[in-house]
């Protein structure tokens, strides 16, 4: 009986620590998530023996991590190796074991109880790496009445517009300052025409120290004048830190604003939308009307949330660049299949890839980092170049 009693004690300590040190909102979040995790861990605990002690060691890191998140801050690599990553592995594997836990509660002995933890181990690898890709996007084409997946097209310009997009880096346990700085350095090495950052730079661990994001984005300073950003939902939690880091690194932040930049392939008009939860249709219409199209310019809209794409006025953008979904975060994309958890639950939001509605086109980047569910699984982080083939040459 010692394991369930110890689990109950650790759960209560986690919730009490959250109430005392961070407040009711985090305590409610921790109470629900850690409660579900605790019940599943109780069901999945192996019988007495060495395996139970190993299970308990990982189990302990989960509670230590949640307790310390009641006073969050970025921690060093030793802490991440000993606590943050084992905790993420344990929580992810245990949450994935929900079907097994239900069967155990019904007095069955399900096959392969180790499988969800094996999947979590794969997720650890994918959460600590990115997949380099070069993607060709042919703009224009036939109008589509709904938001639908769109083929990337066969036409190729001799000299397309080359873009690097960085989105949802989420500085935290899986995205250190050094890792994001390396991603930014590689973006510059690609020598694209433009670099776009489409929001969600921080996590609760990185929201208090302004130096973190400032240092992580420093390699982009040499691309000043060709690097632009919009805000994501999490950026509104620490807007001053985000704004200062972008400004001091020469990155132009567009918040319901527009600008033009001359590139080797012509004039590009860039419109940056702020993130908003309410009246998205009205918000996008007002910004679009305030910044009409420039003649002969390729028009790119930075829109963090791809769910707002369906509210964009028709003909407002040659290309929309979004993030927010982390590509669906859990799915079968690694196997070449489009399915993700967002599609499983029928959420009406494009999760990854190239989409169309009317004559507008949108690319949903799978994200550079992740946040929320402890790990990526089957949806690798994305890093690379978008080659944009202009509508007047799309046949």
PDB file of C-alpha atoms in Angstrom, residues 10 12 17 20 50 52 62 70 86 93 101 159-160 187 201 220 247 270 273 277 279 288 297 310 337 343 350 377 389:
ATOM      1  CA  UNK A  10       2.793  13.898  -3.260  1.00  0.00           C
ATOM      2  CA  UNK A  12      -1.614  16.930  -1.958  1.00  0.00           C
ATOM      3  CA  UNK A  17       2.358  24.293  -2.896  1.00  0.00           C
ATOM      4  CA  UNK A  20       0.520  28.874  -1.355  1.00  0.00           C
ATOM      5  CA  UNK A  50      13.277  -3.454  -9.103  1.00  0.00           C
ATOM      6  CA  UNK A  52       8.674  -0.614  -9.279  1.00  0.00           C
ATOM      7  CA  UNK A  62       6.970  14.457 -11.982  1.00  0.00           C
ATOM      8  CA  UNK A  70       4.811  27.002  -8.558  1.00  0.00           C
ATOM      9  CA  UNK A  86      12.412  12.527 -16.853  1.00  0.00           C
ATOM     10  CA  UNK A  93       3.932   8.057 -21.001  1.00  0.00           C
ATOM     11  CA  UNK A 101      -5.353   2.339 -17.047  1.00  0.00           C
ATOM     12  CA  UNK A 159      13.984  32.495 -58.588  1.00  0.00           C
ATOM     13  CA  UNK A 160      11.310  32.037 -55.874  1.00  0.00           C
ATOM     14  CA  UNK A 187      18.207  30.608 -40.307  1.00  0.00           C
ATOM     15  CA  UNK A 201       8.395  32.866 -27.712  1.00  0.00           C
ATOM     16  CA  UNK A 220      19.086  37.492 -36.071  1.00  0.00           C
ATOM     17  CA  UNK A 247      13.445  45.593 -30.777  1.00  0.00           C
ATOM     18  CA  UNK A 270       3.901  42.348 -44.910  1.00  0.00           C
ATOM     19  CA  UNK A 273      -1.919  40.635 -37.092  1.00  0.00           C
ATOM     20  CA  UNK A 277      -9.587  35.562 -28.823  1.00  0.00           C
ATOM     21  CA  UNK A 279     -14.372  39.020 -32.651  1.00  0.00           C
ATOM     22  CA  UNK A 288      -7.222  44.541 -43.694  1.00  0.00           C
ATOM     23  CA  UNK A 297       3.480  43.589 -54.316  1.00  0.00           C
ATOM     24  CA  UNK A 310     -11.372  31.325 -42.196  1.00  0.00           C
ATOM     25  CA  UNK A 337       0.398  10.574 -42.783  1.00  0.00           C
ATOM     26  CA  UNK A 343      -8.136  16.033 -36.392  1.00  0.00           C
ATOM     27  CA  UNK A 350      -5.702  23.676 -39.755  1.00  0.00           C
ATOM     28  CA  UNK A 377       5.095  12.519 -30.595  1.00  0.00           C
ATOM     29  CA  UNK A 389       6.423  30.753 -56.157  1.00  0.00           C
TER      30      UNK A 389
END
